[in-house]
Amino acid sequence: MAKTLYEKVFERHIVDKSEDTYLIYIDRHLVHEVTSPQAFEGIKIANRELWRKDSIVAVPDHNVPTKDLEKGIEDPVSKIQVETLDQNCKHFNLIEFDMSDKRQGIVHVVGPEQGLTLPGMTVVCGDSHTSTHGAFGALAMGIGTSEVEHVMATQCLILKKFKTLNIHLEGYVNPGITAKDIALYIIGQIGTAGGTGYAIEFTGLAIEALSMEARMTLCNMAIEAGARAGMIAVDQTTINYIKGKPFAPAGEQWNKALEDWKDLYSDQDAIFDKKIIINAADIKAQVTWGTSPEMVTSIDGFVPDPDEIKELDKKNDMLSALKYMGLSPKQAIKDIQLDKIFIGSCTNSRIEDLRAAANVVRGKKIAANIKLAMVVPGSGLVKAQAESEGLDDIFKKAGFEWRAPGCSMCLAMNADRLNAKERCASTSNRNFEGRQGQGGRTHLVSPEMAAAAAIAGHFVEVGTV
Amino acid sequence: MNRFNFHSGVVIPLDRSNVDTDAIIPKQFLKSIKRTGFGPNLFDDWRYLEPGEPGMDNSLRKINPEFILNKSEYKNGSILLARENFGCGSSREHAPWAILDFGIKAIVAEGFADIFYNNCFKNGILPIKLKKEMIDQLFNLAKNQVLELTIDLTSQTISIKNDIFTSFEIDEFKKYCLINGLDDIGLTLEKKELIKSFEQAYYKKYSWLGIK
Ligand code: SF4
């Protein structure tokens, strides 16, 4: 019978089934400091063992500072959380890339970079952006802390089958359109609950043309469309990326793996529960204007007018979003002036993102109204690579701060944050109220768009700076 | 795990959709390494007029009198009413921990984000999904009076006074665990041998995943 990619991966991991509830085996468990301490504590209290220690790789990312690293973490509460992770990893003898390790970085950047994520795997992490890893033809999803504990103790997860949603891009995107634009456009079309209950598989020529890093950007934001998992079939691009990565199989095992991975795509006549077709050429560069990723329009667009909305609850949501964002109806996106620029996060902090942004700012200076523009590479290795290419210089000369890796101002758990009413062009994934600091106003964009906005001081077509 | 079987309580009408987990419990409170103590910071940005940090004495902070949880009639509310896509955003289980710590036992909404929905069950909170018309009706009822609901998980019904208002759907396995307060890990570990034999066959076939 013809199967979808999701079904193929799901079925290899079924340990047990009763009615529609499955016990699913987990291959890779990524761990960070925020969602793990209570799970480790639960394991210790119940006197349980960890089922398969070598499936776990831990890395602190949310709380780590991105400058003055020699001072360590100044916030005592953050410090305890990171130290708790270190202690737990020591206690249970787990692999950890701690703050002093050059491989440290955002968990969803580090995993693929190390070859920890492989096609056909089930990958979990106590973090919703685990969907990122689906770019490798893996079934990857975020879980809560109780589930983190469950996977640690049993190597399994209790799951229902998701429904399957195929988002198919017809044709190619126009030049200059990034994976971030594709992601935001899709969310704008289907809404932040559009994928709830589904695993999304992205297909089409425009997807096949994406690099691995771009595919990760797209799958990363599947969760912003409500889907716990986003997936893309395995092809030569996937295989080229994985080859030679530290944790990737080698030698004879590599050949065996390749043989297996060839099958990781949806069969031609596989049936999805739902299919959405998007004309790739319709996608323009995107900018969010509201407090939910679905509140988005294109760079040549306008802030919408609540008076034109009939449904009362939608209208109220829009009114409160505009109030929070300090925007007026029908205002042109290009007229929005910015205070800060953030290039980073698990969505857009990989080397290709940094190269793309550097290309825009090369030889230019950030506008006078920009109080702070910062680049936070996704990992120590991305940072080192960027420095070896001289990207740090390009950014610094343009007036950007060049920081150390971590989640940083994506969620502002460390010292990097927006002040109330400050407006930021950000390459992260969530524009919720307070996400980047209480009262802070976030506009989600691609790295190129953030870079162009830094130079112009307001949103602008990337090609025109 | 906490059991849930039968609950009567006051409805807190939070008339918003897409209530995200950053709103439910802002990130600065996620630095705690405990499961409890999050209640005073539930909806912190909306509830207080000044920014909150962990370790503050919340009783000394200026509250936002407009916010629903600060109104005297809802302070002891235990059933949260909301609209679409409640709990969207991050996977933080701190969100249900904060809700539970405040004293909320059930959430009735038009829809929930998947991870949040799951996390509720792990903590003995019952999330109930109802059709938009039903949710609209409940918001209307809660507008003019303090609304009390009785939720009976066994019969899967919600009642107002003694009349059944509606029934609701729930997954059988989740219901069973909630009523009996069962710990998932204990249940799964009863299948230890099954997992072990699965692993043997699995690593034979996918040998590259077995090497360290
Ligand atoms: S970068 Fe942002 S979205 Fe990604 S894991 Fe860190 S906090 Fe979460």
mmCIF file with all atom_site columns, N, CA and C in Angstrom, chain A residues 311-334:
data_model
loop_
_atom_site.group_PDB
_atom_site.id
_atom_site.type_symbol
_atom_site.label_atom_id
_atom_site.label_alt_id
_atom_site.label_comp_id
_atom_site.label_asym_id
_atom_site.label_entity_id
_atom_site.label_seq_id
_atom_site.pdbx_PDB_ins_code
_atom_site.Cartn_x
_atom_site.Cartn_y
_atom_site.Cartn_z
_atom_site.occupancy
_atom_site.B_iso_or_equiv
_atom_site.pdbx_formal_charge
_atom_site.auth_seq_id
_atom_site.auth_comp_id
_atom_site.auth_asym_id
_atom_site.auth_atom_id
_atom_site.pdbx_PDB_model_num
ATOM 1  N N  . GLU A 1 311 ? -15.986 39.321 11.584 1.00 0.00 ? 311 GLU A N  1
ATOM 2  C CA . GLU A 1 311 ? -16.069 38.472 12.773 1.00 0.00 ? 311 GLU A CA 1
ATOM 3  C C  . GLU A 1 311 ? -15.571 39.217 14.001 1.00 0.00 ? 311 GLU A C  1
ATOM 4  N N  . LEU A 1 312 ? -16.413 39.244 15.024 1.00 0.00 ? 312 LEU A N  1
ATOM 5  C CA . LEU A 1 312 ? -16.116 40.071 16.185 1.00 0.00 ? 312 LEU A CA 1
ATOM 6  C C  . LEU A 1 312 ? -14.830 39.651 16.913 1.00 0.00 ? 312 LEU A C  1
ATOM 7  N N  . ASP A 1 313 ? -14.663 38.341 17.149 1.00 0.00 ? 313 ASP A N  1
ATOM 8  C CA . ASP A 1 313 ? -13.470 37.953 17.918 1.00 0.00 ? 313 ASP A CA 1
ATOM 9  C C  . ASP A 1 313 ? -12.180 38.196 17.128 1.00 0.00 ? 313 ASP A C  1
ATOM 10 N N  . LYS A 1 314 ? -12.244 38.007 15.797 1.00 0.00 ? 314 LYS A N  1
ATOM 11 C CA . LYS A 1 314 ? -11.066 38.290 14.955 1.00 0.00 ? 314 LYS A CA 1
ATOM 12 C C  . LYS A 1 314 ? -10.728 39.778 15.011 1.00 0.00 ? 314 LYS A C  1
ATOM 13 N N  . LYS A 1 315 ? -11.766 40.572 14.947 1.00 0.00 ? 315 LYS A N  1
ATOM 14 C CA . LYS A 1 315 ? -11.598 42.021 14.965 1.00 0.00 ? 315 LYS A CA 1
ATOM 15 C C  . LYS A 1 315 ? -10.959 42.477 16.290 1.00 0.00 ? 315 LYS A C  1
ATOM 16 N N  . ASN A 1 316 ? -11.470 41.903 17.384 1.00 0.00 ? 316 ASN A N  1
ATOM 17 C CA . ASN A 1 316 ? -10.912 42.254 18.687 1.00 0.00 ? 316 ASN A CA 1
ATOM 18 C C  . ASN A 1 316 ? -9.450  41.855 18.812 1.00 0.00 ? 316 ASN A C  1
ATOM 19 N N  . ASP A 1 317 ? -9.127  40.678 18.293 1.00 0.00 ? 317 ASP A N  1
ATOM 20 C CA . ASP A 1 317 ? -7.728  40.234 18.318 1.00 0.00 ? 317 ASP A CA 1
ATOM 21 C C  . ASP A 1 317 ? -6.850  41.214 17.551 1.00 0.00 ? 317 ASP A C  1
ATOM 22 N N  . MET A 1 318 ? -7.364  41.652 16.412 1.00 0.00 ? 318 MET A N  1
ATOM 23 C CA . MET A 1 318 ? -6.588  42.566 15.578 1.00 0.00 ? 318 MET A CA 1
ATOM 24 C C  . MET A 1 318 ? -6.418  43.917 16.285 1.00 0.00 ? 318 MET A C  1
ATOM 25 N N  . LEU A 1 319 ? -7.499  44.381 16.895 1.00 0.00 ? 319 LEU A N  1
ATOM 26 C CA . LEU A 1 319 ? -7.411  45.663 17.611 1.00 0.00 ? 319 LEU A CA 1
ATOM 27 C C  . LEU A 1 319 ? -6.380  45.589 18.724 1.00 0.00 ? 319 LEU A C  1
ATOM 28 N N  . SER A 1 320 ? -6.410  44.507 19.485 1.00 0.00 ? 320 SER A N  1
ATOM 29 C CA . SER A 1 320 ? -5.464  44.457 20.599 1.00 0.00 ? 320 SER A CA 1
ATOM 30 C C  . SER A 1 320 ? -4.037  44.267 20.080 1.00 0.00 ? 320 SER A C  1
ATOM 31 N N  . ALA A 1 321 ? -3.889  43.561 18.961 1.00 0.00 ? 321 ALA A N  1
ATOM 32 C CA . ALA A 1 321 ? -2.543  43.400 18.389 1.00 0.00 ? 321 ALA A CA 1
ATOM 33 C C  . ALA A 1 321 ? -1.999  44.758 17.922 1.00 0.00 ? 321 ALA A C  1
ATOM 34 N N  . LEU A 1 322 ? -2.839  45.521 17.241 1.00 0.00 ? 322 LEU A N  1
ATOM 35 C CA . LEU A 1 322 ? -2.370  46.817 16.734 1.00 0.00 ? 322 LEU A CA 1
ATOM 36 C C  . LEU A 1 322 ? -2.036  47.761 17.880 1.00 0.00 ? 322 LEU A C  1
ATOM 37 N N  . LYS A 1 323 ? -2.835  47.675 18.930 1.00 0.00 ? 323 LYS A N  1
ATOM 38 C CA . LYS A 1 323 ? -2.572  48.524 20.096 1.00 0.00 ? 323 LYS A CA 1
ATOM 39 C C  . LYS A 1 323 ? -1.222  48.158 20.698 1.00 0.00 ? 323 LYS A C  1
ATOM 40 N N  . TYR A 1 324 ? -1.027  46.846 20.888 1.00 0.00 ? 324 TYR A N  1
ATOM 41 C CA . TYR A 1 324 ? 0.232   46.397 21.481 1.00 0.00 ? 324 TYR A CA 1
ATOM 42 C C  . TYR A 1 324 ? 1.420   46.786 20.603 1.00 0.00 ? 324 TYR A C  1
ATOM 43 N N  . MET A 1 325 ? 1.229   46.635 19.294 1.00 0.00 ? 325 MET A N  1
ATOM 44 C CA . MET A 1 325 ? 2.330   46.887 18.360 1.00 0.00 ? 325 MET A CA 1
ATOM 45 C C  . MET A 1 325 ? 2.516   48.381 18.074 1.00 0.00 ? 325 MET A C  1
ATOM 46 N N  . GLY A 1 326 ? 1.588   49.204 18.498 1.00 0.00 ? 326 GLY A N  1
ATOM 47 C CA . GLY A 1 326 ? 1.711   50.635 18.243 1.00 0.00 ? 326 GLY A CA 1
ATOM 48 C C  . GLY A 1 326 ? 1.650   50.960 16.759 1.00 0.00 ? 326 GLY A C  1
ATOM 49 N N  . LEU A 1 327 ? 0.775   50.274 16.043 1.00 0.00 ? 327 LEU A N  1
ATOM 50 C CA . LEU A 1 327 ? 0.652   50.502 14.600 1.00 0.00 ? 327 LEU A CA 1
ATOM 51 C C  . LEU A 1 327 ? -0.746  51.022 14.297 1.00 0.00 ? 327 LEU A C  1
ATOM 52 N N  . SER A 1 328 ? -0.860  51.736 13.178 1.00 0.00 ? 328 SER A N  1
ATOM 53 C CA . SER A 1 328 ? -2.199  52.176 12.803 1.00 0.00 ? 328 SER A CA 1
ATOM 54 C C  . SER A 1 328 ? -2.670  51.452 11.547 1.00 0.00 ? 328 SER A C  1
ATOM 55 N N  . PRO A 1 329 ? -3.981  51.292 11.426 1.00 0.00 ? 329 PRO A N  1
ATOM 56 C CA . PRO A 1 329 ? -4.536  50.604 10.278 1.00 0.00 ? 329 PRO A CA 1
ATOM 57 C C  . PRO A 1 329 ? -4.071  51.256 8.976  1.00 0.00 ? 329 PRO A C  1
ATOM 58 N N  . LYS A 1 330 ? -3.865  50.444 7.975  1.00 0.00 ? 330 LYS A N  1
ATOM 59 C CA . LYS A 1 330 ? -3.508  50.888 6.624  1.00 0.00 ? 330 LYS A CA 1
ATOM 60 C C  . LYS A 1 330 ? -2.123  51.522 6.500  1.00 0.00 ? 330 LYS A C  1
ATOM 61 N N  . GLN A 1 331 ? -1.354  51.467 7.559  1.00 0.00 ? 331 GLN A N  1
ATOM 62 C CA . GLN A 1 331 ? 0.011   51.985 7.499  1.00 0.00 ? 331 GLN A CA 1
ATOM 63 C C  . GLN A 1 331 ? 0.843   51.084 6.567  1.00 0.00 ? 331 GLN A C  1
ATOM 64 N N  . ALA A 1 332 ? 1.695   51.684 5.751  1.00 0.00 ? 332 ALA A N  1
ATOM 65 C CA . ALA A 1 332 ? 2.531   50.877 4.863  1.00 0.00 ? 332 ALA A CA 1
ATOM 66 C C  . ALA A 1 332 ? 3.605   50.174 5.682  1.00 0.00 ? 332 ALA A C  1
ATOM 67 N N  . ILE A 1 333 ? 3.863   48.904 5.368  1.00 0.00 ? 333 ILE A N  1
ATOM 68 C CA . ILE A 1 333 ? 4.896   48.152 6.093  1.00 0.00 ? 333 ILE A CA 1
ATOM 69 C C  . ILE A 1 333 ? 6.244   48.881 5.964  1.00 0.00 ? 333 ILE A C  1
ATOM 70 N N  . LYS A 1 334 ? 6.483   49.435 4.793  1.00 0.00 ? 334 LYS A N  1
ATOM 71 C CA . LYS A 1 334 ? 7.777   50.104 4.570  1.00 0.00 ? 334 LYS A CA 1
ATOM 72 C C  . LYS A 1 334 ? 7.944   51.363 5.429  1.00 0.00 ? 334 LYS A C  1
#
